[in-house]
Amino acid sequence: MKILAIETSCDETSVAILDFKEDLNFEVLSHKLQSQMDKHAEYGGVYPSLAKREHQLLLPILTKEALQESNLLTDKLIEESKLEGLKEMLEREEILFEGIKKDLNKEIKDIDAIAVTNGPGLAPALWVGVNFAKALSTMWNIPIIPVNHMEGHIVVSYMKENKIVKPEYPVLSLLVSGGHTELILSKKEGEYIKIGRTLDDAAGEAFDKTARLIGLRYPGGPKISARAKIARENNYKEDIKLPRPMLKEDSFNFSYSGLKTSVRNFLEKETDPSQERLDYLAKEFEDAVVETLITKTKKAIEEYSPKTLVIGGGVSANEHLRKSFQELIKLYEEITLLLPDVKMSTDNSIMIAIAGYLNKDKQVTAENLKAQPNLSL
Ligand code: KG4
Ligand code: ZN
């Protein structure tokens, strides 16, 4: 089954074509990913109307390249009237409409479904991907599989080279991204019960906001992590202590906005800290985030006795977090830890294709698809 997957929930535009076999082996025929991060960095975070514009410009081009690379684009032109018929559907995405007419005005071979992220995410960004999927579905007569972005972050960990290896249940998933920090329990495939969440900022958001306070550009996660690494490697010792929020609370919830406030308070008191002190501050911040994630996950492990622990979302690319969870899991012989490949931790469309394949029975037609910015697992 060949799936064309589309991801536009935030500031990465990504298109992939994967060919899945019944035995869960698959081949990545093409994977295109273009980050808009540098463009958004000037605004200090994701700027919605810029994201909307960039997704519209990039999707037709990346899709054309992906189809060509997979040898699935024919020379046969689509009838002009069919293309004009998409105009109404794309009335709010004029740039996208022009791009489709220019780059995708040909028939294709052999795609069985379009998997598209329909939520959660930034509304204007999601809508571009969703309307693009609707247009392609109408133009090429292919069904759509709506995909929950967060499910994508979970199931991408099931990828072992070119095979989907289904996990042993129950599965406990810790999702840590720019918009989410959640603990999810799955007693069986496709079931997701939220047992904990952040009450304010998400972990990735805390990284990004703290980075900004320290003077590091968006996206802050990798930059704070690099600073913290310097402090760790050089064994810096400074008298800086940040709080570990929610540790004493009897729940699986998180809270990260206070941490950012503590960093701000520190910087208001110390207006000219040395580089060494700033690097140590980054390390202390990273320690505080990771410690709270570990403690709440451990608590959930003890309550629910999972057989598999999945860590997913952009923050799972963090080296200190990865090492800390690898240490934690040594305490539990019966649990398998699944961490996504670092390159698959942040947003991409391979994860959307995999989630799409696992939901291949939930196909919809273009009329029944809509973006759901607040979609929950
Ligand atoms: O999953 P993702 O790519 O997008 C969302 O769905 O939100 O996650 C992006 C988040 C950003 O906040 C980014 O700063 C964070 O993941 N991130 C990291 C690292 N790489 C990305 N945070 C900490 N350490 C990293 N190495
Ligand atoms: Zn994400």
Short mmCIF file of N, CA and C in Angstrom, two decimals, residues 246-331:
data_model
loop_
_atom_site.label_atom_id
_atom_site.label_comp_id
_atom_site.label_asym_id
_atom_site.label_seq_id
_atom_site.Cartn_x
_atom_site.Cartn_y
_atom_site.Cartn_z
N MET A 246 6.01 20.69 40.61
CA MET A 246 4.99 19.63 40.67
C MET A 246 5.48 18.29 41.23
N LEU A 247 6.72 18.22 41.69
CA LEU A 247 7.20 16.91 42.13
C LEU A 247 6.41 16.36 43.30
N LYS A 248 5.94 17.26 44.16
CA LYS A 248 5.26 16.77 45.36
C LYS A 248 3.76 16.57 45.12
N GLU A 249 3.28 17.06 43.98
CA GLU A 249 1.85 16.90 43.64
C GLU A 249 1.52 15.44 43.41
N ASP A 250 0.41 15.01 43.91
CA ASP A 250 0.04 13.61 43.72
C ASP A 250 -0.74 13.45 42.41
N SER A 251 -0.09 13.69 41.29
CA SER A 251 -0.74 13.52 39.99
C SER A 251 0.36 13.26 38.98
N PHE A 252 -0.04 13.01 37.73
CA PHE A 252 0.96 12.80 36.68
C PHE A 252 1.11 14.07 35.84
N ASN A 253 0.69 15.19 36.40
CA ASN A 253 0.75 16.45 35.64
C ASN A 253 2.09 17.16 35.79
N PHE A 254 2.32 18.08 34.87
CA PHE A 254 3.56 18.85 34.83
C PHE A 254 3.22 20.34 34.83
N SER A 255 4.23 21.16 35.13
CA SER A 255 4.05 22.62 35.01
C SER A 255 5.42 23.21 34.73
N TYR A 256 5.54 23.98 33.67
CA TYR A 256 6.85 24.52 33.32
C TYR A 256 6.94 26.03 33.27
N SER A 257 5.81 26.73 33.49
CA SER A 257 5.92 28.18 33.33
C SER A 257 6.68 28.81 34.49
N GLY A 258 6.62 28.20 35.67
CA GLY A 258 7.33 28.74 36.84
C GLY A 258 8.84 28.67 36.65
N LEU A 259 9.25 27.65 35.95
CA LEU A 259 10.68 27.46 35.70
C LEU A 259 11.24 28.62 34.87
N LYS A 260 10.48 28.96 33.88
CA LYS A 260 10.86 30.07 33.01
C LYS A 260 10.90 31.38 33.82
N THR A 261 9.90 31.55 34.72
CA THR A 261 9.88 32.75 35.57
C THR A 261 11.11 32.79 36.47
N SER A 262 11.51 31.64 36.99
CA SER A 262 12.71 31.61 37.85
C SER A 262 13.94 32.02 37.06
N VAL A 263 14.00 31.59 35.80
CA VAL A 263 15.14 31.99 34.96
C VAL A 263 15.10 33.52 34.76
N ARG A 264 13.90 34.03 34.53
CA ARG A 264 13.77 35.48 34.33
C ARG A 264 14.21 36.24 35.58
N ASN A 265 13.74 35.75 36.75
CA ASN A 265 14.12 36.40 38.01
C ASN A 265 15.63 36.40 38.20
N PHE A 266 16.25 35.28 37.88
CA PHE A 266 17.69 35.17 38.00
C PHE A 266 18.38 36.23 37.13
N LEU A 267 17.89 36.35 35.89
CA LEU A 267 18.53 37.29 34.95
C LEU A 267 18.25 38.74 35.30
N GLU A 268 17.16 38.97 36.04
CA GLU A 268 16.90 40.34 36.49
C GLU A 268 17.85 40.72 37.63
N LYS A 269 18.18 39.72 38.44
CA LYS A 269 19.10 39.96 39.55
C LYS A 269 20.54 40.08 39.06
N GLU A 270 20.88 39.17 38.17
CA GLU A 270 22.26 39.17 37.64
C GLU A 270 22.23 39.69 36.22
N THR A 271 22.50 40.96 36.06
CA THR A 271 22.33 41.56 34.73
C THR A 271 23.50 41.26 33.79
N ASP A 272 24.64 40.89 34.37
CA ASP A 272 25.79 40.64 33.49
C ASP A 272 26.50 39.33 33.86
N PRO A 273 25.79 38.21 33.79
CA PRO A 273 26.42 36.94 34.21
C PRO A 273 27.50 36.51 33.21
N SER A 274 28.49 35.80 33.71
CA SER A 274 29.55 35.30 32.82
C SER A 274 28.98 34.22 31.92
N GLN A 275 29.70 33.91 30.84
CA GLN A 275 29.26 32.84 29.95
C GLN A 275 29.16 31.52 30.71
N GLU A 276 30.14 31.32 31.62
CA GLU A 276 30.14 30.08 32.40
C GLU A 276 28.87 29.94 33.23
N ARG A 277 28.47 31.06 33.83
CA ARG A 277 27.24 31.04 34.66
C ARG A 277 26.01 30.79 33.79
N LEU A 278 25.98 31.38 32.61
CA LEU A 278 24.85 31.17 31.69
C LEU A 278 24.77 29.71 31.23
N ASP A 279 25.94 29.15 30.95
CA ASP A 279 25.96 27.75 30.52
C ASP A 279 25.47 26.85 31.67
N TYR A 280 25.89 27.21 32.87
CA TYR A 280 25.44 26.43 34.03
C TYR A 280 23.92 26.57 34.22
N LEU A 281 23.43 27.79 33.98
CA LEU A 281 21.98 28.04 34.08
C LEU A 281 21.23 27.15 33.08
N ALA A 282 21.78 27.04 31.87
CA ALA A 282 21.16 26.18 30.86
C ALA A 282 21.15 24.72 31.34
N LYS A 283 22.25 24.30 31.94
CA LYS A 283 22.33 22.93 32.45
C LYS A 283 21.32 22.71 33.58
N GLU A 284 21.24 23.67 34.48
CA GLU A 284 20.32 23.57 35.61
C GLU A 284 18.87 23.51 35.10
N PHE A 285 18.59 24.29 34.06
CA PHE A 285 17.25 24.29 33.47
C PHE A 285 16.96 22.91 32.86
N GLU A 286 17.91 22.41 32.08
CA GLU A 286 17.72 21.09 31.45
C GLU A 286 17.54 20.00 32.51
N ASP A 287 18.35 20.07 33.57
CA ASP A 287 18.22 19.10 34.67
C ASP A 287 16.82 19.17 35.28
N ALA A 288 16.32 20.39 35.49
CA ALA A 288 15.01 20.55 36.13
C ALA A 288 13.91 19.95 35.25
N VAL A 289 13.97 20.19 33.95
CA VAL A 289 12.95 19.64 33.04
C VAL A 289 13.04 18.11 33.03
N VAL A 290 14.25 17.61 32.85
CA VAL A 290 14.40 16.16 32.72
C VAL A 290 14.04 15.45 34.04
N GLU A 291 14.47 16.02 35.16
CA GLU A 291 14.15 15.39 36.45
C GLU A 291 12.65 15.28 36.68
N THR A 292 11.92 16.33 36.33
CA THR A 292 10.47 16.27 36.54
C THR A 292 9.84 15.26 35.59
N LEU A 293 10.34 15.20 34.36
CA LEU A 293 9.80 14.21 33.41
C LEU A 293 10.07 12.79 33.91
N ILE A 294 11.28 12.58 34.39
CA ILE A 294 11.65 11.24 34.88
C ILE A 294 10.79 10.86 36.09
N THR A 295 10.67 11.79 37.03
CA THR A 295 9.94 11.46 38.27
C THR A 295 8.49 11.10 37.98
N LYS A 296 7.83 11.89 37.13
CA LYS A 296 6.41 11.62 36.84
C LYS A 296 6.27 10.34 36.02
N THR A 297 7.20 10.08 35.13
CA THR A 297 7.13 8.86 34.33
C THR A 297 7.31 7.64 35.23
N LYS A 298 8.25 7.76 36.16
CA LYS A 298 8.51 6.66 37.09
C LYS A 298 7.25 6.36 37.91
N LYS A 299 6.62 7.42 38.36
CA LYS A 299 5.39 7.28 39.14
C LYS A 299 4.32 6.55 38.29
N ALA A 300 4.23 6.91 37.02
CA ALA A 300 3.24 6.27 36.14
C ALA A 300 3.62 4.81 35.88
N ILE A 301 4.91 4.54 35.76
CA ILE A 301 5.35 3.15 35.56
C ILE A 301 4.91 2.32 36.76
N GLU A 302 5.14 2.87 37.94
CA GLU A 302 4.80 2.10 39.14
C GLU A 302 3.29 1.88 39.28
N GLU A 303 2.54 2.84 38.82
CA GLU A 303 1.07 2.71 38.91
C GLU A 303 0.52 1.76 37.84
N TYR A 304 1.04 1.82 36.62
CA TYR A 304 0.41 1.11 35.50
C TYR A 304 1.19 -0.08 34.95
N SER A 305 2.38 -0.34 35.45
CA SER A 305 3.22 -1.49 35.01
C SER A 305 3.22 -1.72 33.51
N PRO A 306 3.66 -0.75 32.73
CA PRO A 306 3.70 -0.95 31.27
C PRO A 306 4.79 -1.95 30.87
N LYS A 307 4.64 -2.50 29.66
CA LYS A 307 5.69 -3.39 29.12
C LYS A 307 6.60 -2.58 28.19
N THR A 308 6.06 -1.43 27.71
CA THR A 308 6.84 -0.59 26.79
C THR A 308 6.74 0.87 27.24
N LEU A 309 7.87 1.55 27.19
CA LEU A 309 7.87 2.99 27.46
C LEU A 309 8.33 3.69 26.19
N VAL A 310 7.48 4.57 25.66
CA VAL A 310 7.81 5.32 24.45
C VAL A 310 8.06 6.78 24.83
N ILE A 311 9.13 7.36 24.31
CA ILE A 311 9.31 8.81 24.48
C ILE A 311 9.21 9.42 23.09
N GLY A 312 8.38 10.44 22.93
CA GLY A 312 8.21 11.02 21.59
C GLY A 312 8.06 12.52 21.61
N GLY A 313 8.20 13.14 20.44
CA GLY A 313 8.09 14.60 20.32
C GLY A 313 9.47 15.23 20.25
N GLY A 314 9.51 16.47 19.79
CA GLY A 314 10.77 17.15 19.51
C GLY A 314 11.80 17.12 20.64
N VAL A 315 11.32 17.23 21.89
CA VAL A 315 12.26 17.29 23.02
C VAL A 315 12.96 15.93 23.22
N SER A 316 12.38 14.87 22.64
CA SER A 316 13.04 13.55 22.77
C SER A 316 14.33 13.48 21.97
N ALA A 317 14.65 14.55 21.23
CA ALA A 317 15.96 14.62 20.56
C ALA A 317 17.04 15.02 21.56
N ASN A 318 16.62 15.48 22.73
CA ASN A 318 17.57 16.00 23.73
C ASN A 318 18.47 14.89 24.29
N GLU A 319 19.77 15.12 24.17
CA GLU A 319 20.73 14.08 24.53
C GLU A 319 20.68 13.72 26.02
N HIS A 320 20.58 14.75 26.86
CA HIS A 320 20.55 14.50 28.31
C HIS A 320 19.29 13.73 28.69
N LEU A 321 18.18 14.11 28.05
CA LEU A 321 16.92 13.40 28.31
C LEU A 321 17.05 11.93 27.89
N ARG A 322 17.60 11.69 26.73
CA ARG A 322 17.74 10.31 26.22
C ARG A 322 18.58 9.47 27.17
N LYS A 323 19.74 10.06 27.58
CA LYS A 323 20.62 9.31 28.49
C LYS A 323 19.92 9.04 29.82
N SER A 324 19.17 10.02 30.31
CA SER A 324 18.52 9.87 31.62
C SER A 324 17.46 8.76 31.56
N PHE A 325 16.70 8.69 30.45
CA PHE A 325 15.69 7.63 30.35
C PHE A 325 16.35 6.26 30.13
N GLN A 326 17.49 6.26 29.43
CA GLN A 326 18.20 4.98 29.27
C GLN A 326 18.68 4.47 30.62
N GLU A 327 19.08 5.39 31.50
CA GLU A 327 19.47 5.02 32.87
C GLU A 327 18.26 4.52 33.65
N LEU A 328 17.17 5.28 33.57
CA LEU A 328 15.96 4.93 34.33
C LEU A 328 15.50 3.51 34.00
N ILE A 329 15.52 3.17 32.73
CA ILE A 329 14.93 1.90 32.30
C ILE A 329 15.73 0.70 32.79
N LYS A 330 16.99 0.95 33.18
CA LYS A 330 17.80 -0.15 33.74
C LYS A 330 17.18 -0.69 35.03
N LEU A 331 16.36 0.14 35.67
CA LEU A 331 15.70 -0.30 36.91
C LEU A 331 14.55 -1.26 36.64
#
